[in-house]
Coordinates of C-alpha atoms and ligand atoms in Angstrom, one line a residue:
X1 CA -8.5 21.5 2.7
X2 CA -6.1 21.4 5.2
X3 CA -4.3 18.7 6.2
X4 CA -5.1 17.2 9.7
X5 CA -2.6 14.5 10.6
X6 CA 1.1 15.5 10.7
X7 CA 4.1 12.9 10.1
X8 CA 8.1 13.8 10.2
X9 CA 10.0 11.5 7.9
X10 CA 13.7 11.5 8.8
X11 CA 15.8 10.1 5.6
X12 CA 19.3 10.8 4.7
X13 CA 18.1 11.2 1.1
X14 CA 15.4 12.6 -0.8
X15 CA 14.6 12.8 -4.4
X16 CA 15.0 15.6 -6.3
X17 CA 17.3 17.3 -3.5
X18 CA 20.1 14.4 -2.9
X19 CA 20.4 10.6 -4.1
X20 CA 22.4 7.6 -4.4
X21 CA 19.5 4.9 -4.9
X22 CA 15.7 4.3 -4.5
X23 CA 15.6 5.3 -0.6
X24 CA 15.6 8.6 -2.4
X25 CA 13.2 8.2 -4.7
X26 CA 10.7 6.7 -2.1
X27 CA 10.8 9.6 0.4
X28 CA 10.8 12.1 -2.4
X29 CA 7.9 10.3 -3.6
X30 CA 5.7 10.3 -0.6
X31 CA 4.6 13.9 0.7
X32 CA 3.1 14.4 -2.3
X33 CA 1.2 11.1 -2.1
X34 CA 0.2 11.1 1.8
X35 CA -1.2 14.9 1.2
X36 CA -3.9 12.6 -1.5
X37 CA -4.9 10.7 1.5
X38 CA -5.0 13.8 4.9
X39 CA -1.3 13.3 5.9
X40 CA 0.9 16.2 5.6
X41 CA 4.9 14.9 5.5
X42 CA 7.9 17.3 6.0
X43 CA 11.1 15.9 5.5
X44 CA 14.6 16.2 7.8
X45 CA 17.7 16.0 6.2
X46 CA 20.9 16.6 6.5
X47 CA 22.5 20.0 4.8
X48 CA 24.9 18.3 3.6
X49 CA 27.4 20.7 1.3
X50 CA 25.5 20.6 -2.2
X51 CA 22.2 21.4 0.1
X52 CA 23.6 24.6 1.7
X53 CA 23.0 27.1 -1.1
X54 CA 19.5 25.9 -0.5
X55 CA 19.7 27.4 3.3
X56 CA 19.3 31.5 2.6
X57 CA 15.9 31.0 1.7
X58 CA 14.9 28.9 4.5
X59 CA 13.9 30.2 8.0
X60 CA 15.6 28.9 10.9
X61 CA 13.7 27.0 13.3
X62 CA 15.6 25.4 15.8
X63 CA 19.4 25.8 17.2
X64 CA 21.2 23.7 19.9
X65 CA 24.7 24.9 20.6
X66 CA 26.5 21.1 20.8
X67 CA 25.0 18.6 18.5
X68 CA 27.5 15.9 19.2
X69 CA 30.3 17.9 19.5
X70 CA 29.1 21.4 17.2
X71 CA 26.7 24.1 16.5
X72 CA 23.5 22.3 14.9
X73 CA 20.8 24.8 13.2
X74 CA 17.6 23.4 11.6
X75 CA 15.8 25.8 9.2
X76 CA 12.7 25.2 7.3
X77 CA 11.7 25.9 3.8
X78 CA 9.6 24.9 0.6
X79 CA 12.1 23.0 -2.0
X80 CA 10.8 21.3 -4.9
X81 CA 7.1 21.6 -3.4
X82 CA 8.5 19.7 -0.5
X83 CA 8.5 20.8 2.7
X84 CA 12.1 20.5 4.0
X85 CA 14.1 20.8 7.3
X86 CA 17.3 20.8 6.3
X87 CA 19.8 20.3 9.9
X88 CA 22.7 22.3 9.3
X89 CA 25.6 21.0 11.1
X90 CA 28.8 21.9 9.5
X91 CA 31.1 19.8 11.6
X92 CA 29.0 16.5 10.5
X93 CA 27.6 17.7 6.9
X94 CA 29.7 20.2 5.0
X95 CA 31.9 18.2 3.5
X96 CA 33.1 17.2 -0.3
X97 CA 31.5 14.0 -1.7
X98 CA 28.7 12.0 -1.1
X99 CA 26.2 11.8 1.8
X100 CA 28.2 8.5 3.1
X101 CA 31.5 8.4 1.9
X102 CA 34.3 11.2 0.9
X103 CA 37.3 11.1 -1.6
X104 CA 38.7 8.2 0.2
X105 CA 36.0 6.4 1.5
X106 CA 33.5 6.2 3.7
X107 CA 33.2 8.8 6.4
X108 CA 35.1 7.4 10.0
X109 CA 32.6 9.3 11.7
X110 CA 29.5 8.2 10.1
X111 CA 27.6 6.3 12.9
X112 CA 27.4 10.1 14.8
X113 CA 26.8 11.8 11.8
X114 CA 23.4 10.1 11.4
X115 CA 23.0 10.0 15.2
X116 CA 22.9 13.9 15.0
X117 CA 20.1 13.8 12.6
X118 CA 17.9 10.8 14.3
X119 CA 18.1 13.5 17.8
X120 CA 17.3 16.4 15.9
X121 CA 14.2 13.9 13.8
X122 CA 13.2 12.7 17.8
X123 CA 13.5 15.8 19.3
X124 CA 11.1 17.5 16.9
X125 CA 8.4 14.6 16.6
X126 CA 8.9 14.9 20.8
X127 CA 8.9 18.6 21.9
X128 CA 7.6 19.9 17.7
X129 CA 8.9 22.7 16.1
X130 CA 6.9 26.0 16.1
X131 CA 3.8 25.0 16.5
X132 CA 4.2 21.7 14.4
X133 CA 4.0 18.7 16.3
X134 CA 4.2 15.5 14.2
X135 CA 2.2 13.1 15.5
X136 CA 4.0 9.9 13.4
X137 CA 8.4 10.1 13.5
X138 CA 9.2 7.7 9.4
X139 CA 12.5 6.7 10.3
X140 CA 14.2 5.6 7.3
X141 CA 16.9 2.6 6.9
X142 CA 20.1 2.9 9.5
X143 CA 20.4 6.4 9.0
X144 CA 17.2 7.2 11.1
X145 CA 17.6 3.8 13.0
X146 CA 18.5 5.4 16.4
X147 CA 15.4 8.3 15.9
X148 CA 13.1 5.8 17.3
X149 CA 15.6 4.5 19.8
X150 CA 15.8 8.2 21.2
X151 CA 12.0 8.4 21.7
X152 CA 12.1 5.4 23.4
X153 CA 15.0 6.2 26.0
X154 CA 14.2 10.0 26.4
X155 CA 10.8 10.0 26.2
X156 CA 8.5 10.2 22.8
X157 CA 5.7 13.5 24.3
X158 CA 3.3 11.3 22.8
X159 CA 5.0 11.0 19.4
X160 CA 4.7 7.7 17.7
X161 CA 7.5 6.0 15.1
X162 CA 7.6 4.0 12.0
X163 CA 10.9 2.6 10.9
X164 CA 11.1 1.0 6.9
X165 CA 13.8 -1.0 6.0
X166 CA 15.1 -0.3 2.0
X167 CA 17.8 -2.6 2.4
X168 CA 19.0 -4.7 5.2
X169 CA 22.4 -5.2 3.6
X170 CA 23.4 -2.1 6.1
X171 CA 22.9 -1.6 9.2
X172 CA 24.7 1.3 10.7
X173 CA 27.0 -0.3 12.9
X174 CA 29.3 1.3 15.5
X175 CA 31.5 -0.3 18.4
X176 CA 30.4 -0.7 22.0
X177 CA 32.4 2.0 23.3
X178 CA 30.6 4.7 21.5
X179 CA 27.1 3.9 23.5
X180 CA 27.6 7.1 25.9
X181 CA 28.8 9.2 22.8
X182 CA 25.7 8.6 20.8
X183 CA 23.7 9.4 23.7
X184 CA 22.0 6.1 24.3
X185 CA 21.5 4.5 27.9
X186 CA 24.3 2.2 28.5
X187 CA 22.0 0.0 30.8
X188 CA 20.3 -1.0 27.4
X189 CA 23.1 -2.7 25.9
X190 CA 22.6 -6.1 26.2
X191 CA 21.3 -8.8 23.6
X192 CA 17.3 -7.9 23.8
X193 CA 17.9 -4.2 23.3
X194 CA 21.3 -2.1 22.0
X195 CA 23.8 -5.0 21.7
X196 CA 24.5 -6.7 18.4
X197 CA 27.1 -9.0 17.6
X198 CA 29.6 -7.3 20.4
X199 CA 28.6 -3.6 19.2
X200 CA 26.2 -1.1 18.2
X201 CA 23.9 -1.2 15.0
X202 CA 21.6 1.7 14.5
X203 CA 19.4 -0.4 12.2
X204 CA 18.7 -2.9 15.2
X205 CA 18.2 0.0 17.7
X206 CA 15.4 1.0 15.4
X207 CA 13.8 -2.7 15.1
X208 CA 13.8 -3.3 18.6
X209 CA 12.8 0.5 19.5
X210 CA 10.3 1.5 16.2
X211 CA 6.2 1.3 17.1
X212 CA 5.9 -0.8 13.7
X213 CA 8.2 -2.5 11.3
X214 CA 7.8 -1.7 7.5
X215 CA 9.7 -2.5 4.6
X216 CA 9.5 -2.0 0.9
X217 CA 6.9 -5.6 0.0
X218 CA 5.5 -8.2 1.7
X219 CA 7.5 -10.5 0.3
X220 CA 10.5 -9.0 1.9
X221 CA 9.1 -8.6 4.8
X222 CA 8.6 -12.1 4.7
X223 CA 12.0 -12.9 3.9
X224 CA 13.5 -10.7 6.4
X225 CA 12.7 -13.4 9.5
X226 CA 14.7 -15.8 7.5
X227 CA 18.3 -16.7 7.7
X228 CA 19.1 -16.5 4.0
X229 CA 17.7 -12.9 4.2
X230 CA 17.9 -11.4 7.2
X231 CA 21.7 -10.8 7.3
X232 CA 22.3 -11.1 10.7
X233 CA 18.7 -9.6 12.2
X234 CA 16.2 -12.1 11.1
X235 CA 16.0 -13.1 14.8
X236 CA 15.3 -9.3 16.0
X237 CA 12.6 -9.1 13.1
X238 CA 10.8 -12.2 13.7
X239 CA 10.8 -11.6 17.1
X240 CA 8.8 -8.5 16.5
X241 CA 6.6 -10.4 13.6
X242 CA 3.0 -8.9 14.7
X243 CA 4.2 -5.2 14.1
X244 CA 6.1 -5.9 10.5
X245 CA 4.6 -5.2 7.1
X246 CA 5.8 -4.7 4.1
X247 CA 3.8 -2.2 1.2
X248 CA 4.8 -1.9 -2.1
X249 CA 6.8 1.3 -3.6
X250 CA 4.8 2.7 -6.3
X251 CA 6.5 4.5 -9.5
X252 CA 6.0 7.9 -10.7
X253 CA 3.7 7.4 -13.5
X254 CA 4.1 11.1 -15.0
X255 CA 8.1 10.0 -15.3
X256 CA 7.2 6.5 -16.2
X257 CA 4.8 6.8 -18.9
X258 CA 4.8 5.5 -22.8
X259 CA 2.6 8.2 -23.8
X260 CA 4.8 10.8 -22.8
X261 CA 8.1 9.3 -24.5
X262 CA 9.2 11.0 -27.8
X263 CA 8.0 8.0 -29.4
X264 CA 4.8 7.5 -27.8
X265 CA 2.6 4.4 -27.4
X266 CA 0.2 3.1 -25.2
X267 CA -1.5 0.1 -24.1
X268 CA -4.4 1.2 -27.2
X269 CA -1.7 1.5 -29.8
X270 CA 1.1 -0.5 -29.3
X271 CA 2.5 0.7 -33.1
X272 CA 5.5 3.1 -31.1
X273 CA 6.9 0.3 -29.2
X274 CA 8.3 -1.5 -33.0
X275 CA 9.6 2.3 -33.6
X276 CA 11.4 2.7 -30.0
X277 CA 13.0 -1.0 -30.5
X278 CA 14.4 -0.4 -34.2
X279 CA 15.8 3.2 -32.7
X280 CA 17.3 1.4 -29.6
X281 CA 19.0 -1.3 -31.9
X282 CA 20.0 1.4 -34.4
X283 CA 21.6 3.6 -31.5
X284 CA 23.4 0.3 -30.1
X285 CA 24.6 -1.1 -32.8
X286 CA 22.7 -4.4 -32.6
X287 CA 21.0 -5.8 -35.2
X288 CA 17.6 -5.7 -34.7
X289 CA 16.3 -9.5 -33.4
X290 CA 13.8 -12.0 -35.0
X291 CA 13.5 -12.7 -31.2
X292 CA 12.9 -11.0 -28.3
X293 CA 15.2 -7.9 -27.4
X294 CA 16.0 -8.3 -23.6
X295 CA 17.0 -4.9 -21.3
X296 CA 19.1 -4.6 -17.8
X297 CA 19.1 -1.8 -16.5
X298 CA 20.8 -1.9 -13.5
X299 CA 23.6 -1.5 -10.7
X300 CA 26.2 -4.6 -11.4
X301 CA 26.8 -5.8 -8.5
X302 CA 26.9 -9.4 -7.0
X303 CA 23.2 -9.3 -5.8
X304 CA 21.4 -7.8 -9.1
X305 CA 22.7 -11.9 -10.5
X306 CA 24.5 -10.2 -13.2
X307 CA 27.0 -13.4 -13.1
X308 CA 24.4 -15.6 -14.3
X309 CA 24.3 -13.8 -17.5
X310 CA 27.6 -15.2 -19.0
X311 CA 26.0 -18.5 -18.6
X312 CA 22.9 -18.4 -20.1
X313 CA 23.2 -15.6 -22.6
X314 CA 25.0 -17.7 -25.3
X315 CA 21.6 -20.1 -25.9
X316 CA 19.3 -16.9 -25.8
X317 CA 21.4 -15.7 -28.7
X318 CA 21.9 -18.4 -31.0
X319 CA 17.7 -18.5 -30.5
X320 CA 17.2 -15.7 -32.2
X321 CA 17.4 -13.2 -28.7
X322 CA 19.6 -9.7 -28.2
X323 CA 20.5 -8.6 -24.7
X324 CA 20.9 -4.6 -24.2
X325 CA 22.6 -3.5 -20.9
X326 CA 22.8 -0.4 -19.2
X327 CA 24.6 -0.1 -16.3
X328 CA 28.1 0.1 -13.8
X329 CA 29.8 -1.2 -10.6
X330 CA 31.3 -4.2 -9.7
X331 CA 34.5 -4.0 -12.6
X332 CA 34.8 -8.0 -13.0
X333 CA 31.3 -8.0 -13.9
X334 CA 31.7 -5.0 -16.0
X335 CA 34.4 -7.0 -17.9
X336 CA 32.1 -10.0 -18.2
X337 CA 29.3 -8.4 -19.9
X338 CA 32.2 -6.7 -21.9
X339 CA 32.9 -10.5 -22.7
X340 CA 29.8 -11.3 -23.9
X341 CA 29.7 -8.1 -26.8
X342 CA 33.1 -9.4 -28.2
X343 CA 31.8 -13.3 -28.5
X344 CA 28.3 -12.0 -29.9
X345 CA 28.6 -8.6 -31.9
X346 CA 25.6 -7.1 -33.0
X347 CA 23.8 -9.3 -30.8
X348 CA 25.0 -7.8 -27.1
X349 CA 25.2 -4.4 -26.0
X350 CA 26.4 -2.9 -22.5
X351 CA 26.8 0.7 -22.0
X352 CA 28.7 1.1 -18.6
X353 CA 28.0 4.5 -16.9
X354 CA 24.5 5.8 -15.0
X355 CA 22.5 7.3 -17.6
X356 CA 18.6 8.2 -17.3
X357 CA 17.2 9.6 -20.1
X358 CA 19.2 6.5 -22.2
X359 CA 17.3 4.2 -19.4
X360 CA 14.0 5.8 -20.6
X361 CA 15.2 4.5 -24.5
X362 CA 16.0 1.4 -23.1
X363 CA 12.5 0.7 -21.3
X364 CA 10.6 1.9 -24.4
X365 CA 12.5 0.2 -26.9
X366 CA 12.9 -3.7 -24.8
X367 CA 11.0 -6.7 -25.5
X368 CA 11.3 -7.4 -22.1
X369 CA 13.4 -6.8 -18.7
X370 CA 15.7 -9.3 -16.7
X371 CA 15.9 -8.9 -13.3
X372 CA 17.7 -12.1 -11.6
X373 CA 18.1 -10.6 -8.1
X374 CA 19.3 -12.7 -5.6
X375 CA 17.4 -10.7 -3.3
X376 CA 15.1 -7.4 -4.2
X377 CA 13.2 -5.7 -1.4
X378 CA 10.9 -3.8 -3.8
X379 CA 12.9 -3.2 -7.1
X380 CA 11.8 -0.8 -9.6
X381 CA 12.9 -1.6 -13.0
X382 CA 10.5 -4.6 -13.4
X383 CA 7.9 -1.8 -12.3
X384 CA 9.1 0.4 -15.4
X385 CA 9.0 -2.9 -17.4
X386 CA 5.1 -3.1 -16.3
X387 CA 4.4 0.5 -17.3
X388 CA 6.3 0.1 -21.0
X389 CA 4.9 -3.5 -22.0
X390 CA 8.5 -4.1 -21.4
X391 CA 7.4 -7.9 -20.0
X392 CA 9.4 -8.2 -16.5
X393 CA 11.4 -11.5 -16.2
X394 CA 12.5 -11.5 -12.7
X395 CA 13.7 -14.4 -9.3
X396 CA 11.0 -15.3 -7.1
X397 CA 12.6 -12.7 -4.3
X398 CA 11.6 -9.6 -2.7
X399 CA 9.2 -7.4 -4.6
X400 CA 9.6 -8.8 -7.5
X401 CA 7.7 -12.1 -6.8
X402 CA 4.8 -10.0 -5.3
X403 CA 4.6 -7.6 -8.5
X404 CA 5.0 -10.0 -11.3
X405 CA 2.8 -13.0 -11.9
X406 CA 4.4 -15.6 -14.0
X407 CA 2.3 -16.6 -16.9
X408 CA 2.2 -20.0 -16.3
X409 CA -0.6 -21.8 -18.3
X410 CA -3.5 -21.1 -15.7
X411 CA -2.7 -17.4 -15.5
X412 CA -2.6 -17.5 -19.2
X413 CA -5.9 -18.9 -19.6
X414 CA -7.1 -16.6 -16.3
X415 CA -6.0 -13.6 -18.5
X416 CA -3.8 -12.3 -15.4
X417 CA -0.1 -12.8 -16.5
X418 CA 2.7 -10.1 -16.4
X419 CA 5.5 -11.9 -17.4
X420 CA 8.5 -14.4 -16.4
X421 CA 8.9 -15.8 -13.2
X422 CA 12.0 -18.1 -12.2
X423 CA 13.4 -19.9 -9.3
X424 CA 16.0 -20.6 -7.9
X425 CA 18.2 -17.9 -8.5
X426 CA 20.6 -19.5 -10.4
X427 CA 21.7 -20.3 -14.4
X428 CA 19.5 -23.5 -15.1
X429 CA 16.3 -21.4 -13.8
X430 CA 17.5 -18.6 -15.7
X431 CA 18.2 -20.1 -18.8
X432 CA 14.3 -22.3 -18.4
X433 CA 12.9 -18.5 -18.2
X434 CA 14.9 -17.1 -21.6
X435 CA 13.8 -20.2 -23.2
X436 CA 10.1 -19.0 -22.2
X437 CA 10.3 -15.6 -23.1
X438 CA 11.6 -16.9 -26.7
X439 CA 8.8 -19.2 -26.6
X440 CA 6.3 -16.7 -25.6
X441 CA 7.5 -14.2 -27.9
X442 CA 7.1 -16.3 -30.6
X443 CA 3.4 -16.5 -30.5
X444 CA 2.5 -12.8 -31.2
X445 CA -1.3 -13.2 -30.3
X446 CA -0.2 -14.5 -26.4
X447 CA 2.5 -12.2 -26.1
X448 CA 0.5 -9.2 -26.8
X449 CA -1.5 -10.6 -23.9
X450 CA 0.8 -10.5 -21.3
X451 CA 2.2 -7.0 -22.8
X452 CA -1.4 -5.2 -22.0
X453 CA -1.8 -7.0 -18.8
X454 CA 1.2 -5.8 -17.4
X455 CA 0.5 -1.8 -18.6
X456 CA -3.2 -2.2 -17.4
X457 CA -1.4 -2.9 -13.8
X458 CA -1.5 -0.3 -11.5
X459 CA 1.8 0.3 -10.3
X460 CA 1.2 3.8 -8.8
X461 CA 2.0 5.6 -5.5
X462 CA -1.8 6.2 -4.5
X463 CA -2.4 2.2 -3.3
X464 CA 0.7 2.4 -1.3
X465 CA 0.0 5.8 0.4
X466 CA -3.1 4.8 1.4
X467 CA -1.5 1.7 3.3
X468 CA 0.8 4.4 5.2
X469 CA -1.9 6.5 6.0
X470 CA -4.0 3.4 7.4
X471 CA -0.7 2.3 9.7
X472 CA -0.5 6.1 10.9
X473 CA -3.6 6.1 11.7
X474 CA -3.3 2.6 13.5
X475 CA -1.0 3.7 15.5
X476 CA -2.3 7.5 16.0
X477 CA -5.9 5.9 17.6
Ligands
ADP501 P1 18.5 -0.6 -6.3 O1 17.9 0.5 -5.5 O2 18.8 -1.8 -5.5 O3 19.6 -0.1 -7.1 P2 16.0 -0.5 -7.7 O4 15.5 -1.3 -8.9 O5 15.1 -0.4 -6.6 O6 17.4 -1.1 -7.3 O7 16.3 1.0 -8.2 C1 17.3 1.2 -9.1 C2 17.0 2.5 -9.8 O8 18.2 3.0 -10.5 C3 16.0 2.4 -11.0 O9 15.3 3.6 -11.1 C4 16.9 2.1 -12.2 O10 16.3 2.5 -13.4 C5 18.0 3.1 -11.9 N1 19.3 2.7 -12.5 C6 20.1 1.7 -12.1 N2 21.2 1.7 -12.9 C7 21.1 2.7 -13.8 C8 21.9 3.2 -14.9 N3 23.0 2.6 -15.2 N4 21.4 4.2 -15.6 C9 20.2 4.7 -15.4 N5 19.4 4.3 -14.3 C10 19.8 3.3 -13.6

């Protein structure tokens, strides 16, 4: 059946094409799960240099002779079974490095860079493209902030927009004197509109411009219009409350699966899991626990609460715990964890580097994963943890609080807990939750509870795609 509904999502990442974090992953993720529910999504993207090969099997579709200051070509093509315009604008995209940042940092030029591609994103979902006319612009994050922002100002042919936050922690910023060259109307920059702390931030052009709000839970969304999350824009986001929601990201349950790891379980026969945890130890070099084998698997940086660790880490061991860590950033923290395996051998692990078949061993081997975020908009790794029987203990923040649910003694009895919930974000909550996951574990009958509730939870794509589809079609009536 052909699809009826039409949506352009503008990203500066997509999985499996180009990625530096879950952004990717989520607008890889959802053509293929908006085609379940009627919605057919094409992607725009910068060609940035490791995309270009991709460009001689693609047709071109679109050419404007100065994109902010160059030649700018979009072509169109099939990559990966997604459908992809790629904008190819050398002066902006063909350069060594990463999407954001070159050899020596971050890219001077960036806030035009990702200007180019919200014009080209708005001037398709306004004018279409060859006979395909979106009717739905997906901004993404900062990157596609000014996309709805250009529909606004120049006019939107009847072209509606979406703009999810991933992460408010950046927010495209760029100073006032740039206004006329990122083609925005200079008569909008003032405190209600453009203007944001003295310059320009493409994230807030989006808030104040996009038809609805999303980001990546409700939770977060939530948190967003508060001071101790909103970094700066909880005012512009609470002033716009009645159009924000937040909907889950879903995993990709043919990666994610027990069943298809080399040794397999499932929630029927949980006899693999012992195997993957004696392998895991074996290939750390930890002897193997009488209590609970704890995973991270994570980015270190100063909001994943990988500080709390060295506090806390010392009484999960000496009760009978191990703690396995897979993971790189911040380098003091990276030294810290290093710490930890010198006081505690055979007891500690941490493998610093980015490693996702290992992350795989690590999910189907744990007792259970920590995930002390000081904030999380959706997080993913207590997802995993859900899908392996790897029992999440996560912060009340973000995503996590609205994907875990704590098993306090009602849920217990209810029959609905998924594993360890703590707050505040700090050491003494921490430590309270490792002394309940030793606890729990200890009592094999209750822990295999919680273990089979958390893998009988759906933590899918379909649920989520179906809330896009209804907001689309919201907005579309
Ligand atoms: P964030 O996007 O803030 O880093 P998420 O939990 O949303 O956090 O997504 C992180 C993703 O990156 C997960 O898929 C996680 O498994 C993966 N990941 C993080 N660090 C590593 C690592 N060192 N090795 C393998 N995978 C990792």
């Amino acid at each position: 059946m052909a699809n009826e509904r039409r949506v352009l999502s503008v990203a500066s990442e997509c999985v499996p094409l180009i990625k530096t974090g879950g952004l990717a992953d989520v607008v890889g993720a959802l053509p293929a799960a908006l085609a379940a529910v009627g919605w057919e999504m094409r992607v725009l993207l910068p060609a940035y240099r490791s995309l270009r090969a991709h460009l001689t099997d693609m047709a071109e579709v679109w050419s404007d002779q100065d994109l902010f200051g160059g030649q700018g070509t979009v072509y169109f093509g099939v990559l990966h079974g997604l459908e992809v315009y790629l904008l190819d604008a050398p002066h902006l995209y063909d350069r060594p490095g990463g999407p954001y940042a070159g050899p020596d940092g971050d890219w001077a030029d960036n806030a035009m860079r990702f200007a180019a591609l919200s014009w080209v994103g708005a001037a398709i979902a306004r004018d279409g493209i060859q006979g395909w006319k979106p009717e739905v612009l997906h901004a993404h994050d900062w990157q596609a902030g000014f996309a709805p922002a250009y529909l606004t100002y120049s006019g939107s042919g009847g072209a509606c927009s979406v703009l999810t936050i991933h992460n408010i922690a950046f927010q495209g910023w760029a100073p006032a004197s740039m206004i006329e060259n990122l083609r925005l109307p200079s008569e909008q920059f003032y405190p209600g509109a453009l203007e944001y702390y003295g310059g320009i931030s493409s994230l807030k052009a989006g808030l104040v411009t996009a038809d609805r709000i999303t980001t990546v839970s409700p939770n977060y969304a939530a948190e967003l219009m508060r001071v101790e999350f909103g970094m700066g824009l909880q005012g512009v986001i609470a002033a716009r409350a009645e159009v924000v929601s937040g909907i889950l990201n879903g995993v990709d349950e043919a990666v994610w699966s027990p069943q298809e790891e080399p040794i397999s379980y499932s929630v029927q026969s949980m006899k693999g899991k012992a195997a993957n945890r004696e392998a895991l130890c074996e290939e750390l070099g930890l002897s193997a626990p009488h209590g609970p084998l704890a995973i991270l698997v994570s980015r270190l940086t100063d909001q994943k609460g990988i500080d709390l660790l060295a506090g806390v880490i010392p009484e999960f061991v000496a009760s009978g715990g191990a703690l396995a860590v897979l993971g790189s950033g911040d380098p003091s923290l990276e030294a810290a964890l290093r710490g930890l395996v010198a006081a505690y051998p055979g007891k500690v692990s941490v493998t610093i580097g980015y490693d996702e078949a290992l992350s795989h061993r690590f999910f189907a081997g744990g007792d259970a994963v920590l995930v002390p975020s000081r904030f999380e908009p959706c997080g993913l790794t207590q997802m995993y943890g859900l899908r392996y029987g790897t029992v999440p203990v996560v912060s009340a923040v973000g995503g996590l609080a609205d994907t875990v649910i704590h098993a306090s003694p009602a849920a217990m009895a209810a029959g609905v807990a998924t594993g360890i919930v703590f707050h505040p974000v700090d050491a003494i909550a921490l430590g309270q939750a490792l002394r309940a996951l030793t606890q729990l574990y200890s009592n094999p009958k209750e822990w295999a509870k919680v273990q089979k509730n958390a893998m009988r939870q759906d933590v899918g794509w379909a649920g989520s795609a179906l809330a896009y589809a209804q907001l689309y079609e919201g907005l579309v009536k």
